[in-house]
Tab-separated table of C-alpha atoms in Angstrom:
chain	number	residue	atom	x	y	z
V	1335	UNK	CA	57.875	-96.619	212.962
V	1336	UNK	CA	56.315	-96.900	216.385
V	1337	UNK	CA	57.739	-94.753	219.167
V	1338	UNK	CA	56.966	-96.192	222.603
V	1339	UNK	CA	58.747	-93.638	224.794
V	1340	UNK	CA	57.747	-90.010	224.354
V	1341	UNK	CA	59.633	-87.162	226.023
V	1342	UNK	CA	57.897	-86.147	229.233
V	1343	UNK	CA	58.248	-82.586	230.490
V	1344	UNK	CA	57.101	-81.389	233.902
V	1345	UNK	CA	56.106	-77.743	233.873
V	1346	UNK	CA	55.791	-76.202	237.326
V	1347	UNK	CA	53.410	-73.229	237.457
V	1348	UNK	CA	52.970	-73.306	233.689
V	1349	UNK	CA	52.350	-69.764	232.410
V	1350	UNK	CA	51.810	-68.729	236.013
V	1351	UNK	CA	49.371	-71.529	236.754
V	1352	UNK	CA	49.110	-73.849	239.761
V	1353	UNK	CA	50.830	-77.204	240.299
V	1354	UNK	CA	52.756	-79.242	237.744
V	1355	UNK	CA	51.476	-79.654	234.200
V	1356	UNK	CA	52.803	-82.810	232.519
V	1357	UNK	CA	53.496	-82.662	228.787
V	1358	UNK	CA	54.123	-85.757	226.667
V	1359	UNK	CA	55.676	-84.565	223.426
V	1360	UNK	CA	54.106	-86.398	220.480
V	1361	UNK	CA	56.321	-84.545	217.987
V	1362	UNK	CA	59.241	-82.266	218.777
V	1363	UNK	CA	59.363	-78.824	217.150
V	1364	UNK	CA	61.993	-79.949	214.606
V	1365	UNK	CA	59.751	-82.874	213.623
V	1366	UNK	CA	56.866	-80.552	212.675
V	1367	UNK	CA	58.526	-79.607	209.352
V	1368	UNK	CA	58.117	-75.873	209.909
V	1369	UNK	CA	54.343	-76.089	210.407
V	1370	UNK	CA	54.299	-75.408	214.123
V	1371	UNK	CA	56.057	-75.488	217.469
V	1372	UNK	CA	54.195	-77.951	219.712
V	1373	UNK	CA	52.305	-81.221	219.450
V	1374	UNK	CA	51.800	-82.801	222.852
V	1375	UNK	CA	49.453	-84.481	225.278
V	1376	UNK	CA	48.877	-82.203	228.261
V	1377	UNK	CA	48.011	-83.983	231.510
V	1378	UNK	CA	46.361	-81.892	234.226
V	1379	UNK	CA	46.108	-83.682	237.556
V	1380	UNK	CA	43.379	-82.402	239.938
V	1381	UNK	CA	44.018	-78.771	240.899
V	1382	UNK	CA	46.531	-78.115	238.121
V	1383	UNK	CA	46.008	-75.028	235.965
V	1384	UNK	CA	47.617	-73.460	232.901
V	1385	UNK	CA	47.859	-69.708	233.411
V	1386	UNK	CA	46.124	-67.208	231.162
V	1387	UNK	CA	48.468	-66.350	228.281
V	1388	UNK	CA	48.446	-64.980	224.742
V	1389	UNK	CA	49.247	-66.677	221.422
V	1390	UNK	CA	50.965	-64.469	218.855
V	1391	UNK	CA	51.669	-65.648	215.304
V	1392	UNK	CA	50.178	-69.084	215.830
V	1393	UNK	CA	46.885	-70.829	216.558
V	1394	UNK	CA	46.100	-73.746	218.846
V	1395	UNK	CA	43.316	-76.269	218.622
V	1396	UNK	CA	43.198	-77.804	222.116
V	1397	UNK	CA	41.239	-81.066	222.168
V	1398	UNK	CA	39.944	-82.741	225.343
V	1399	UNK	CA	40.448	-86.532	225.292
V	1400	UNK	CA	39.623	-87.367	228.934
V	1401	UNK	CA	38.115	-85.733	231.983
V	1402	UNK	CA	36.600	-82.356	232.697
V	1403	UNK	CA	37.800	-78.853	233.386
V	1404	UNK	CA	37.385	-75.146	232.725
V	1405	UNK	CA	38.571	-73.289	229.640
V	1406	UNK	CA	39.044	-69.549	229.994
V	1407	UNK	CA	38.526	-67.993	226.583
V	1408	UNK	CA	39.736	-64.776	224.935
V	1409	UNK	CA	36.943	-62.765	226.588
V	1410	UNK	CA	37.644	-64.241	230.017
V	1411	UNK	CA	34.569	-66.486	229.997
V	1412	UNK	CA	34.923	-69.621	232.134
V	1413	UNK	CA	33.542	-72.472	230.010
V	1414	UNK	CA	33.118	-76.045	231.337
V	1415	UNK	CA	34.817	-78.546	229.025
V	1416	UNK	CA	34.814	-82.340	228.819
V	1417	UNK	CA	36.135	-85.162	226.627
V	1418	UNK	CA	35.245	-84.534	222.974
V	1419	UNK	CA	35.242	-80.731	223.214
V	1420	UNK	CA	37.562	-78.579	221.121
V	1421	UNK	CA	38.980	-75.311	222.450
V	1422	UNK	CA	40.071	-73.105	219.549
V	1423	UNK	CA	42.646	-70.396	220.208
V	1424	UNK	CA	43.092	-67.980	217.312
V	1425	UNK	CA	46.202	-65.850	216.700
V	1426	UNK	CA	46.360	-62.984	219.182
V	1427	UNK	CA	43.963	-64.575	221.640
V	1428	UNK	CA	44.515	-65.335	225.309
V	1429	UNK	CA	43.473	-68.558	227.036
V	1430	UNK	CA	43.855	-70.591	230.202
V	1431	UNK	CA	42.825	-74.057	231.440
V	1432	UNK	CA	41.947	-75.349	234.913
V	1433	UNK	CA	41.314	-78.816	236.232
V	1434	UNK	CA	38.753	-78.100	238.920
V	1435	UNK	CA	37.541	-81.707	239.225
V	1436	UNK	CA	38.602	-84.877	241.021
V	1437	UNK	CA	39.912	-86.803	238.009
V	1438	UNK	CA	42.668	-86.290	235.488
V	1439	UNK	CA	42.117	-83.911	232.552
V	1440	UNK	CA	43.940	-84.898	229.355
V	1441	UNK	CA	44.115	-82.642	226.303
V	1442	UNK	CA	45.927	-82.762	222.959
V	1443	UNK	CA	47.706	-79.468	222.257
V	1444	UNK	CA	48.725	-78.618	218.699
V	1445	UNK	CA	50.289	-75.233	217.928
V	1446	UNK	CA	50.578	-74.346	214.226
V	1447	UNK	CA	52.069	-71.154	212.786
V	1448	UNK	CA	49.991	-68.648	210.866
V	1449	UNK	CA	52.753	-68.831	208.225
V	1450	UNK	CA	55.061	-71.802	207.541
V	1451	UNK	CA	58.658	-71.150	208.671
F	918	UNK	CA	35.887	-70.474	221.385
F	919	UNK	CA	34.755	-73.932	222.490
F	920	UNK	CA	33.240	-76.232	219.891
F	921	UNK	CA	31.052	-78.907	221.481
F	922	UNK	CA	29.837	-80.698	218.364
F	923	UNK	CA	32.479	-82.022	216.002
F	924	UNK	CA	31.630	-83.446	212.576
F	925	UNK	CA	31.380	-87.220	212.749
F	926	UNK	CA	32.115	-89.261	209.637
F	927	UNK	CA	31.449	-92.988	209.316
F	928	UNK	CA	33.867	-94.652	206.911
F	929	UNK	CA	32.797	-98.124	205.819
F	930	UNK	CA	35.697	-100.365	204.798
F	931	UNK	CA	38.156	-97.478	205.142
F	932	UNK	CA	40.991	-97.936	202.645
F	933	UNK	CA	39.750	-101.467	202.064
F	934	UNK	CA	39.576	-102.290	205.776
F	935	UNK	CA	36.887	-104.078	207.790
F	936	UNK	CA	33.846	-102.584	209.507
F	937	UNK	CA	33.097	-98.902	210.050
F	938	UNK	CA	35.798	-96.486	211.165
F	939	UNK	CA	34.409	-93.433	212.968
F	940	UNK	CA	36.195	-90.124	212.472
F	941	UNK	CA	35.546	-87.062	214.659
F	942	UNK	CA	36.984	-84.082	212.804
F	943	UNK	CA	38.854	-81.831	215.241
F	944	UNK	CA	39.733	-79.376	212.468
F	945	UNK	CA	38.454	-79.378	208.902
F	946	UNK	CA	40.959	-79.171	206.047
F	947	UNK	CA	40.186	-75.469	205.451
F	948	UNK	CA	40.837	-74.756	209.150
F	949	UNK	CA	44.394	-76.147	208.952
F	950	UNK	CA	45.690	-72.968	207.238
F	951	UNK	CA	47.424	-74.869	204.437
F	952	UNK	CA	49.498	-77.001	206.813
F	953	UNK	CA	47.688	-80.264	206.262
F	954	UNK	CA	44.544	-82.110	205.253
F	955	UNK	CA	43.279	-83.985	208.331
F	956	UNK	CA	43.108	-83.595	212.094
F	957	UNK	CA	40.708	-86.062	213.646
F	958	UNK	CA	40.027	-88.591	216.359
F	959	UNK	CA	39.744	-92.053	214.820
F	960	UNK	CA	37.568	-94.516	216.741
F	961	UNK	CA	38.062	-98.215	215.976
F	962	UNK	CA	35.432	-100.438	217.544
F	963	UNK	CA	36.453	-104.090	218.065
F	964	UNK	CA	37.204	-105.782	214.732
F	965	UNK	CA	37.494	-102.541	212.757
F	966	UNK	CA	40.563	-102.082	210.577
F	967	UNK	CA	42.047	-99.354	208.404
F	968	UNK	CA	43.384	-100.917	205.208
F	969	UNK	CA	47.037	-100.747	204.220
F	970	UNK	CA	47.585	-97.579	202.179
F	971	UNK	CA	50.325	-95.173	201.108
F	972	UNK	CA	50.933	-91.528	202.052
F	973	UNK	CA	52.339	-89.359	199.273
F	974	UNK	CA	53.384	-85.752	199.854
F	975	UNK	CA	52.424	-85.738	203.516
F	976	UNK	CA	53.323	-87.308	206.850
F	977	UNK	CA	51.114	-88.571	209.646
F	978	UNK	CA	51.856	-88.868	213.328
F	979	UNK	CA	49.159	-91.255	214.601
F	980	UNK	CA	48.871	-91.152	218.406
F	981	UNK	CA	47.059	-93.778	220.489
F	982	UNK	CA	44.936	-92.231	223.267
F	983	UNK	CA	42.957	-95.305	224.401
F	984	UNK	CA	42.964	-99.048	223.935
F	985	UNK	CA	45.151	-101.490	222.061
F	986	UNK	CA	45.636	-102.652	218.499
F	987	UNK	CA	48.062	-103.536	215.742
F	988	UNK	CA	49.985	-101.081	213.570
F	989	UNK	CA	51.244	-102.402	210.249
F	990	UNK	CA	54.327	-100.404	209.328
F	991	UNK	CA	56.036	-99.561	206.023
F	992	UNK	CA	57.867	-102.915	205.998
F	993	UNK	CA	54.694	-104.869	206.758
F	994	UNK	CA	55.653	-105.563	210.378
F	995	UNK	CA	52.659	-106.078	212.692
F	996	UNK	CA	53.448	-104.074	215.829
F	997	UNK	CA	51.248	-104.154	218.975
F	998	UNK	CA	50.272	-100.626	220.029
F	999	UNK	CA	48.596	-99.198	223.114
F	1000	UNK	CA	47.651	-95.837	224.666
F	1001	UNK	CA	50.671	-93.516	224.715
F	1002	UNK	CA	52.351	-94.979	221.628
F	1003	UNK	CA	53.084	-92.885	218.545
F	1004	UNK	CA	52.930	-94.375	215.050
F	1005	UNK	CA	54.962	-92.231	212.652
F	1006	UNK	CA	54.186	-92.448	208.937
F	1007	UNK	CA	56.743	-90.693	206.740
F	1008	UNK	CA	56.077	-89.420	203.198
F	1009	UNK	CA	55.900	-92.314	200.739
F	1010	UNK	CA	55.275	-94.939	203.427
F	1011	UNK	CA	52.398	-97.400	203.681
F	1012	UNK	CA	50.546	-98.229	206.891
F	1013	UNK	CA	47.464	-99.926	208.291
F	1014	UNK	CA	45.763	-100.257	211.697
F	1015	UNK	CA	43.690	-103.069	213.218
F	1016	UNK	CA	41.679	-103.273	216.391
F	1017	UNK	CA	42.121	-106.929	217.270
F	1018	UNK	CA	41.021	-106.542	220.906
F	1019	UNK	CA	37.751	-106.448	222.847
F	1020	UNK	CA	37.760	-102.720	223.676
F	1021	UNK	CA	37.642	-99.514	221.681
F	1022	UNK	CA	40.866	-98.201	220.111
F	1023	UNK	CA	41.069	-94.400	219.868
F	1024	UNK	CA	43.806	-92.592	217.966
F	1025	UNK	CA	44.511	-88.979	217.031
F	1026	UNK	CA	45.328	-88.659	213.330
F	1027	UNK	CA	47.153	-85.563	212.072
F	1028	UNK	CA	48.193	-85.326	208.420
F	1029	UNK	CA	50.579	-82.470	207.574
F	1030	UNK	CA	51.959	-81.659	204.104
F	1031	UNK	CA	55.647	-81.929	203.285
F	1032	UNK	CA	55.249	-78.407	201.858
F	1033	UNK	CA	52.711	-75.771	202.936
F	1034	UNK	CA	49.981	-75.205	200.282
């Protein structure tokens, strides 16, 4: 089955960040069969940021598919990221993302539980 | 933690398909914490196809991030796909993919188990 219209969510000041983060939901939580809570494409227009926040009880591989930005890791390091890079957030860790460039930054966000629910 | 070098796998005639399918492994199977067996970016250069094959015991949301192609669904329907479309493969279903265009086709493949292992 091919789904042509994904649910689009506009998150203003996501986790205390700047601007409006656009999320296209690839799978909804109830479609993840208890494995996780989010599978979405995150679209950061120029200037948009995702505030620094903690993950508890889950982990999140965050994969850059287009553009450039800054990933703020668990130690607060500001790391330049670009298409093809993987940001790994382990359970208990904090992270944030910023689009500091002129183009769009697109990432695939997958959040899986430490334990299946 | 940011990982800048993902493992690249070249699959010749993947599942009986044509050409060489390139897989960039976002997470390895042992990094999926028992939830699944594959999380990768699949890169189809022009003419490359993934042969028609069945999924047993797992499901696969297959998300197009760039380009155009053809998805062959469980009933054998040939459905045009493009960036932003989601191809859903349920347990027990067959599917195939073809890049019939002039540009690259990039998809994100996630395979999760019906039951956590």
